[in-house]
CSV table of C-alpha atoms in Angstrom, one decimal:
chain,number,residue,atom,x,y,z
A,15,MET,CA,-12.1,19.0,18.5
A,16,MET,CA,-13.1,15.8,19.6
A,17,GLN,CA,-12.3,13.2,16.3
A,18,TRP,CA,-8.3,14.4,17.9
A,19,ILE,CA,-8.1,13.2,21.3
A,20,LEU,CA,-8.0,9.5,20.6
A,21,PRO,CA,-5.1,10.0,18.4
A,22,LEU,CA,-3.1,12.2,20.9
A,23,ALA,CA,-4.1,9.3,23.6
A,24,LEU,CA,-2.7,7.5,21.8
A,25,ILE,CA,1.3,9.3,21.5
A,26,LEU,CA,1.1,10.3,24.0
A,27,GLY,CA,0.3,7.0,25.6
A,28,SER,CA,2.9,5.4,23.1
A,29,LEU,CA,5.1,7.3,24.7
A,30,LEU,CA,4.6,6.5,28.3
A,31,ALA,CA,4.5,3.2,27.3
A,32,GLY,CA,8.2,3.4,25.4
A,33,LEU,CA,9.4,5.0,28.9
A,34,ILE,CA,8.1,2.7,31.5
A,35,PHE,CA,9.4,0.5,29.3
A,36,GLU,CA,12.8,1.4,29.6
A,37,ARG,CA,13.3,2.9,32.4
A,38,PHE,CA,11.8,-0.7,34.5
A,39,PHE,CA,11.5,-3.5,32.1
A,40,LEU,CA,14.5,-3.1,29.1
A,41,LYS,CA,16.7,-2.3,33.3
A,42,LYS,CA,14.7,-5.7,34.8
A,43,ILE,CA,15.1,-8.1,31.4
A,44,LYS,CA,19.3,-6.8,31.7
A,45,LYS,CA,19.5,-8.3,35.7
A,46,LEU,CA,18.4,-10.8,34.6
A,47,ALA,CA,20.0,-11.4,31.8
A,48,ALA,CA,23.1,-10.9,33.5
A,49,ARG,CA,23.2,-13.6,35.3
A,50,THR,CA,22.7,-16.1,32.4
A,51,ASP,CA,26.4,-16.8,30.7
A,52,PHE,CA,24.8,-15.3,27.1
A,53,PHE,CA,27.5,-13.9,26.1
A,54,GLY,CA,27.8,-10.3,24.8
A,55,TYR,CA,24.0,-9.2,26.1
A,56,GLU,CA,25.3,-5.7,27.2
A,57,LEU,CA,25.9,-4.9,23.6
A,58,ILE,CA,22.2,-5.1,22.8
A,59,PHE,CA,21.4,-2.7,25.1
A,60,GLU,CA,23.7,-0.6,24.9
A,61,ALA,CA,22.4,-0.7,20.5
A,62,LEU,CA,18.6,-0.4,21.8
A,63,HIS,CA,19.3,2.7,24.1
A,64,ARG,CA,16.3,4.8,22.6
A,65,LYS,CA,15.4,3.3,20.4
A,66,THR,CA,12.4,1.2,21.9
A,67,LEU,CA,11.5,4.4,22.7
A,68,ILE,CA,11.4,5.6,19.4
A,69,TRP,CA,9.5,2.8,17.8
A,70,PHE,CA,7.1,2.8,20.8
A,71,PHE,CA,5.8,6.6,19.6
A,72,LEU,CA,6.3,5.2,16.0
A,73,GLY,CA,3.6,2.2,16.8
A,74,GLY,CA,1.0,5.0,18.6
A,75,LEU,CA,1.4,7.9,16.2
A,76,TYR,CA,0.6,4.9,13.0
A,77,ALA,CA,-2.3,3.9,15.6
A,78,ALA,CA,-3.7,7.9,15.6
A,79,LEU,CA,-3.2,7.5,11.4
A,80,LEU,CA,-5.3,5.2,11.7
A,81,THR,CA,-7.6,6.8,13.3
A,82,VAL,CA,-7.5,10.6,11.7
A,83,PRO,CA,-10.0,11.5,8.8
A,84,LEU,CA,-7.2,12.5,6.4
A,85,ALA,CA,-6.7,12.1,2.5
A,86,PRO,CA,-5.6,9.3,1.0
A,87,ALA,CA,-2.3,10.9,-0.5
A,88,ILE,CA,-1.4,12.3,3.1
A,89,SER,CA,-1.8,9.3,5.2
A,90,THR,CA,0.0,7.2,2.3
A,91,LEU,CA,3.3,9.7,2.7
A,92,LEU,CA,2.8,10.3,6.7
A,93,GLN,CA,2.9,5.9,6.9
A,94,LYS,CA,6.0,5.5,4.4
A,95,ILE,CA,7.2,8.1,6.5
A,96,ILE,CA,7.0,6.2,9.7
A,97,ALA,CA,8.4,3.5,7.9
A,98,ILE,CA,11.4,4.8,6.6
A,99,VAL,CA,11.8,6.3,9.6
A,100,PHE,CA,11.7,2.7,11.7
A,101,LEU,CA,13.5,1.1,9.2
A,102,TYR,CA,16.7,3.6,9.8
A,103,THR,CA,16.7,3.5,13.7
A,104,ALA,CA,16.2,-0.7,13.1
A,105,THR,CA,19.4,0.0,10.6
A,106,LEU,CA,21.5,2.3,13.4
A,107,PHE,CA,20.5,-0.1,15.6
A,108,LEU,CA,21.9,-3.2,13.6
A,109,ALA,CA,24.5,-2.0,13.2
A,110,LYS,CA,25.7,-1.2,16.0
A,111,LEU,CA,25.3,-4.5,17.1
A,112,ALA,CA,27.3,-6.3,14.7
A,113,GLY,CA,30.3,-4.2,14.8
A,114,ASP,CA,30.4,-4.6,18.1
A,115,PHE,CA,29.8,-8.2,18.0
A,116,VAL,CA,32.0,-8.5,16.0
A,117,CYS,CA,34.8,-6.5,17.8
A,118,LEU,CA,33.8,-8.4,20.9
A,119,ALA,CA,34.5,-12.0,19.5
A,120,GLY,CA,37.6,-10.7,18.0
A,121,GLN,CA,39.2,-10.2,21.3
A,122,LYS,CA,37.9,-12.8,23.2
A,123,SER,CA,38.4,-16.0,20.2
A,124,LYS,CA,42.2,-17.0,19.8
A,125,GLY,CA,40.8,-19.1,16.9
A,126,GLY,CA,38.4,-16.2,15.0
A,127,LEU,CA,39.0,-13.2,13.2
A,128,PRO,CA,40.9,-10.5,15.1
A,129,ALA,CA,39.1,-7.0,15.9
A,130,SER,CA,40.2,-4.4,13.8
A,131,SER,CA,38.4,-0.8,12.9
A,132,LEU,CA,38.6,-2.7,9.1
A,133,LEU,CA,36.5,-5.6,10.1
A,134,ASN,CA,34.1,-3.8,11.7
A,135,ASN,CA,33.2,-0.7,9.7
A,136,SER,CA,33.1,-3.9,6.9
A,137,VAL,CA,30.3,-5.1,8.6
A,138,LYS,CA,28.3,-1.6,10.0
A,139,THR,CA,28.3,-1.0,5.7
A,140,LEU,CA,27.1,-3.8,5.0
A,141,VAL,CA,24.5,-3.6,7.1
A,142,PHE,CA,23.6,-0.1,6.6
A,143,VAL,CA,24.0,-1.1,2.7
A,144,PHE,CA,20.8,-3.4,3.4
A,145,GLY,CA,19.2,-1.1,4.7
A,146,ILE,CA,19.5,1.6,2.2
A,147,LEU,CA,17.9,-0.9,-0.3
A,148,MET,CA,14.8,-1.6,2.5
A,149,ILE,CA,14.4,1.2,2.8
A,150,LEU,CA,13.7,2.6,-0.9
A,151,GLN,CA,11.5,-0.5,-1.7
A,152,ALA,CA,9.6,0.8,1.3
A,153,LEU,CA,9.7,4.3,-1.1
A,154,GLY,CA,8.1,2.6,-3.7
A,155,ILE,CA,11.6,2.1,-5.3
A,156,PRO,CA,12.5,-1.3,-7.2
A,157,ILE,CA,16.5,-1.8,-6.4
A,158,THR,CA,16.5,-5.0,-9.3
A,159,PRO,CA,17.9,-2.3,-11.7
A,160,ILE,CA,19.9,-0.5,-8.8
A,161,ILE,CA,22.1,-3.1,-7.7
A,162,ALA,CA,22.4,-4.7,-11.7
A,163,THR,CA,23.9,-0.2,-12.9
A,164,LEU,CA,26.2,-1.1,-8.8
A,165,GLY,CA,27.3,-4.4,-10.8
A,166,ILE,CA,27.8,-2.2,-14.0
A,167,GLY,CA,29.4,0.6,-12.4
A,168,SER,CA,31.6,-1.0,-9.9
A,169,LEU,CA,33.9,-1.6,-12.9
A,170,ALA,CA,34.4,1.9,-13.1
A,171,VAL,CA,35.2,2.0,-9.6
A,172,ALA,CA,37.8,-0.6,-9.5
A,173,LEU,CA,40.0,1.0,-12.3
A,174,ALA,CA,39.2,4.9,-10.9
A,175,PHE,CA,40.1,3.6,-7.6
A,176,GLN,CA,42.9,0.6,-8.3
A,177,ASP,CA,45.3,1.9,-5.2
A,178,THR,CA,42.1,2.4,-2.3
A,179,LEU,CA,40.8,-1.5,-3.1
A,180,ALA,CA,44.1,-2.6,-3.4
A,181,ASN,CA,44.6,-1.1,0.0
A,182,LEU,CA,41.2,-3.0,1.4
A,183,TYR,CA,41.7,-6.0,-0.1
A,184,ALA,CA,45.0,-6.4,1.6
A,185,GLY,CA,43.9,-5.2,5.3
A,186,LEU,CA,41.1,-7.9,4.7
A,187,PHE,CA,43.8,-10.6,4.2
A,188,LEU,CA,45.9,-9.5,7.0
A,189,ILE,CA,42.7,-10.0,8.7
A,190,ILE,CA,41.7,-13.1,7.6
A,191,SER,CA,45.3,-15.0,7.3
A,192,LYS,CA,45.4,-13.8,11.1
A,193,GLN,CA,49.2,-12.5,10.1
A,194,VAL,CA,49.3,-9.9,12.2
A,195,LYS,CA,46.5,-8.5,14.5
A,196,PRO,CA,46.2,-5.8,17.0
A,197,ASN,CA,48.3,-5.3,20.3
A,198,ASP,CA,50.7,-7.4,18.4
A,199,TYR,CA,54.1,-6.3,18.5
A,200,ILE,CA,56.0,-6.6,15.1
A,201,LYS,CA,59.1,-5.2,13.3
A,202,LEU,CA,59.7,-4.8,9.4
A,203,THR,CA,63.2,-5.5,8.0
A,204,THR,CA,62.9,-1.9,7.0
A,205,GLY,CA,63.8,-1.6,11.4
A,206,GLU,CA,60.5,0.1,11.9
A,207,GLU,CA,59.0,-1.8,15.0
A,208,GLY,CA,56.2,-1.7,17.4
A,209,TYR,CA,52.7,-3.0,18.4
A,210,VAL,CA,50.6,-2.6,16.1
A,211,THR,CA,47.3,-0.6,17.1
A,212,ASP,CA,44.5,-0.7,14.4
A,213,ILE,CA,44.2,-1.8,10.6
A,214,THR,CA,41.7,0.5,8.6
A,215,TRP,CA,40.5,-0.1,5.0
A,216,ARG,CA,43.9,2.2,4.1
A,217,ASN,CA,46.6,1.4,6.6
A,218,THR,CA,48.1,0.2,9.6
A,219,THR,CA,49.1,1.7,12.6
A,220,ILE,CA,52.2,0.7,14.8
A,221,LYS,CA,52.7,2.1,17.7
A,222,GLU,CA,56.8,2.4,19.0
A,223,LEU,CA,57.7,2.4,22.2
A,224,PRO,CA,58.6,6.3,22.2
A,225,ASN,CA,55.1,6.7,21.7
A,226,ASN,CA,55.8,7.3,18.0
A,227,LEU,CA,53.0,6.2,15.8
A,228,ILE,CA,54.1,4.7,12.0
A,229,ILE,CA,51.3,4.8,8.9
A,230,VAL,CA,51.8,1.6,6.4
A,231,PRO,CA,49.9,1.6,3.4
A,232,ASN,CA,48.2,-2.2,3.7
A,233,LYS,CA,49.3,-3.5,0.6
A,234,ASN,CA,53.2,-2.6,1.8
A,235,LEU,CA,52.3,-4.8,4.9
A,236,ALA,CA,50.9,-7.6,3.4
A,237,SER,CA,54.0,-8.1,0.6
A,238,ALA,CA,56.7,-7.0,3.5
A,239,ILE,CA,59.3,-9.2,5.3
A,240,PHE,CA,58.5,-8.9,9.1
A,241,LYS,CA,58.8,-10.4,12.5
A,242,ASN,CA,55.4,-10.6,14.4
A,243,TYR,CA,56.7,-11.2,17.9
A,244,HIS,CA,53.3,-12.4,19.6
A,245,LEU,CA,53.7,-16.0,17.0
A,246,PRO,CA,52.8,-18.1,17.4
A,247,ALA,CA,52.9,-17.7,21.3
A,248,LYS,CA,53.6,-13.9,23.0
A,249,GLU,CA,56.1,-16.0,25.7
A,250,ILE,CA,59.9,-15.6,23.8
A,251,VAL,CA,62.8,-17.1,25.0
A,252,PHE,CA,65.3,-14.7,24.6
A,253,GLN,CA,69.6,-14.5,25.4
A,254,VAL,CA,72.1,-12.9,27.5
A,255,PRO,CA,76.0,-12.9,26.5
A,256,VAL,CA,78.6,-12.7,29.4
A,257,GLY,CA,81.9,-13.0,29.0
A,258,VAL,CA,83.8,-14.7,32.4
A,259,SER,CA,88.3,-14.7,32.8
A,260,TYR,CA,90.2,-17.3,31.9
A,261,GLU,CA,91.0,-17.9,36.1
A,262,SER,CA,86.8,-18.7,36.5
A,263,ASP,CA,85.8,-22.0,37.3
A,264,LEU,CA,83.2,-22.3,34.9
A,265,ASP,CA,80.9,-25.4,37.2
A,266,GLN,CA,81.1,-22.6,39.3
A,267,ILE,CA,80.0,-19.9,37.3
A,268,GLU,CA,76.8,-22.5,36.3
A,269,GLN,CA,76.0,-22.5,39.5
A,270,VAL,CA,75.5,-19.1,40.7
A,271,THR,CA,74.6,-17.8,37.0
A,272,LEU,CA,71.7,-20.1,37.2
A,273,ASN,CA,70.0,-19.1,40.4
A,274,VAL,CA,70.5,-15.5,39.7
A,275,ALA,CA,68.7,-16.1,36.6
A,276,GLN,CA,65.7,-18.5,38.9
A,277,GLU,CA,65.4,-16.0,40.7
A,278,VAL,CA,65.1,-12.9,37.7
A,279,MET,CA,62.2,-15.4,36.2
A,280,GLU,CA,60.3,-16.0,39.9
A,281,ASN,CA,60.5,-12.1,41.4
A,282,VAL,CA,60.3,-9.7,38.1
A,283,PRO,CA,57.1,-9.0,36.2
A,284,GLY,CA,57.5,-10.4,33.2
A,285,GLY,CA,59.6,-13.3,33.9
A,286,VAL,CA,57.9,-16.7,33.4
A,287,PRO,CA,58.1,-18.8,37.0
A,288,GLU,CA,57.8,-21.8,35.8
A,289,PHE,CA,60.9,-21.5,32.4
A,290,LYS,CA,63.8,-23.0,33.8
A,291,PRO,CA,67.0,-20.8,32.8
A,292,PHE,CA,70.3,-22.8,31.2
A,293,ILE,CA,73.2,-21.7,30.3
A,294,LEU,CA,76.0,-22.3,26.8
A,295,TYR,CA,79.3,-21.7,26.8
A,296,GLN,CA,79.6,-20.7,22.7
A,297,GLU,CA,83.5,-20.3,22.9
A,298,PHE,CA,87.4,-19.2,24.3
A,299,GLY,CA,87.5,-15.5,22.7
A,300,GLU,CA,90.1,-13.1,23.4
A,301,PHE,CA,89.9,-11.9,26.9
A,302,SER,CA,87.2,-13.9,28.2
A,303,ILE,CA,85.2,-17.3,27.8
A,304,ASN,CA,82.0,-16.1,26.5
A,305,PHE,CA,78.5,-18.2,27.1
A,306,THR,CA,74.9,-16.9,26.4
A,307,VAL,CA,72.0,-17.3,29.4
A,308,PHE,CA,69.0,-18.5,27.8
A,309,LEU,CA,65.6,-16.8,30.0
A,310,ARG,CA,61.9,-16.5,29.1
A,311,ILE,CA,59.3,-13.5,28.9
A,312,ASN,CA,55.7,-13.5,29.0
A,313,GLU,CA,56.3,-10.8,26.2
A,314,PHE,CA,58.9,-9.2,23.5
A,315,PHE,CA,58.7,-5.9,25.7
A,316,ASP,CA,58.8,-7.6,29.1
A,317,GLN,CA,62.6,-8.7,28.6
A,318,ARG,CA,63.8,-4.9,28.7
A,319,LEU,CA,63.0,-5.1,32.4
A,320,VAL,CA,64.1,-8.6,32.9
A,321,LYS,CA,67.5,-7.9,30.8
A,322,HIS,CA,68.2,-5.5,33.9
A,323,GLU,CA,67.5,-6.9,36.5
A,324,PHE,CA,69.7,-9.6,35.3
A,325,ILE,CA,73.1,-8.1,34.6
A,326,LYS,CA,71.9,-5.8,37.8
A,327,ARG,CA,71.5,-8.8,40.0
A,328,LEU,CA,74.5,-11.4,38.3
A,329,HIS,CA,77.1,-8.3,38.4
A,330,LYS,CA,76.1,-7.7,42.4
A,331,ARG,CA,76.7,-11.6,42.5
A,332,TYR,CA,79.5,-12.0,40.8
A,333,ARG,CA,81.5,-9.4,43.1
A,334,GLU,CA,80.2,-11.2,46.1
A,335,GLU,CA,81.2,-14.6,44.4
A,336,GLY,CA,85.2,-12.4,43.7
A,337,ILE,CA,83.9,-14.1,40.1
A,338,GLU,CA,85.7,-11.1,37.4
A,339,ILE,CA,84.6,-9.9,34.4
A,340,PRO,CA,87.9,-8.9,32.0
A,341,PHE,CA,88.1,-6.0,30.4
A,342,PRO,CA,88.9,-6.1,26.9
A,343,THR,CA,92.6,-6.3,26.8
A,344,ARG,CA,95.1,-7.4,25.5
A,345,ILE,CA,98.7,-8.4,25.9
A,346,THR,CA,101.9,-9.1,23.1
A,347,TYR,CA,104.5,-11.3,24.0
A,348,PHE,CA,107.7,-11.0,22.3
A,349,LYS,CA,110.3,-14.1,22.1
A,350,ASP,CA,114.4,-13.8,22.6
A,351,PHE,CA,113.5,-9.8,21.2
A,352,GLN,CA,117.7,-8.2,20.4
A,353,GLN,CA,117.1,-5.0,19.3
A,354,PRO,CA,118.8,-4.4,16.2
A,355,LYS,CA,122.0,-2.1,15.5
A,356,VAL,CA,122.0,0.7,13.6
A,357,GLU,CA,124.6,2.8,12.1
A,358,ASN,CA,124.7,6.4,11.5
A,359,PRO,CA,125.1,7.6,7.8
A,360,THR,CA,126.9,10.2,8.2
A,361,THR,CA,129.4,8.8,10.7
A,362,GLY,CA,129.0,5.5,10.0
A,363,GLN,CA,128.6,5.0,14.2
A,364,THR,CA,126.8,2.3,15.4
A,365,LEU,CA,124.0,3.3,17.5
A,366,LYS,CA,123.0,2.0,20.8
A,367,SER,CA,119.7,2.9,21.6
A,368,TRP,CA,117.0,4.5,19.4
A,369,ASP,CA,116.9,7.4,21.2
A,370,SER,CA,121.2,7.9,19.5
């Protein structure tokens, strides 16, 4: 009975040490890290959650095994189990940490790779593969033949999953080339448009403004012609066509319109206050003189509200200034019109009017 006191004490002591470390020391270290400029320290502590307690317990269990007189075969088996559990939890920690760092780096770095589930899962898969190889090596299984077998079998896998691999490589190409990334607003040549929410190993998800989802296979998107409204920059200039009467004073029209446009840029959310709006007269239309107003917005979606407010305020200001926005009309003039004479074929009399 006495021989089990020390092993039990080591196990219970390791559990107590793990709890104290997580409850006190880990929190102290987190507070110290918060005072520094260390990038992504919260991700490390989040990935470490409960892992340190398991590692302390495994350490105490390993130490307890060394103090218990067991058969060599049983002792070796238990030590391998402890090593496997440790490697497994370490792999989970590293996989989560690597995936979260990739996402955080993509969100914070303008020039880095964009954050997406495809990149996140690819990094996690790579860490898991190395972790599995380490576990196999800990079990005494030679990994060299396994690697060679995987190399030979990859050809068969590539042939069997051509479509899946094509989407996978197309997704990686889209991410690495930075042609499109999550939160970009794109429009396909087929007419679909919306915000890119994610790029997975198989498809790209686009969220339309009515809150519908469009699923596009990565290989189709990589070979498609599409317009990205967030490249090379989110800010864009959009146009509003306007027409005024031929009787209008064009200098007054320009001044009034620019005043309204500048007011919209400064006061409406989505407008760029530093931008100076301008207008360009385009043509003498059938019933109006047409021109275009150029406004700048923070991103593509903002044009709806900015355009809405601009049209409302411009219409109100034109009415106050007595400026006419003409209706579509057409006037036909007849020069020296003479009513033709028409004879009645039965009586031979000349008709005096069209109603005769």
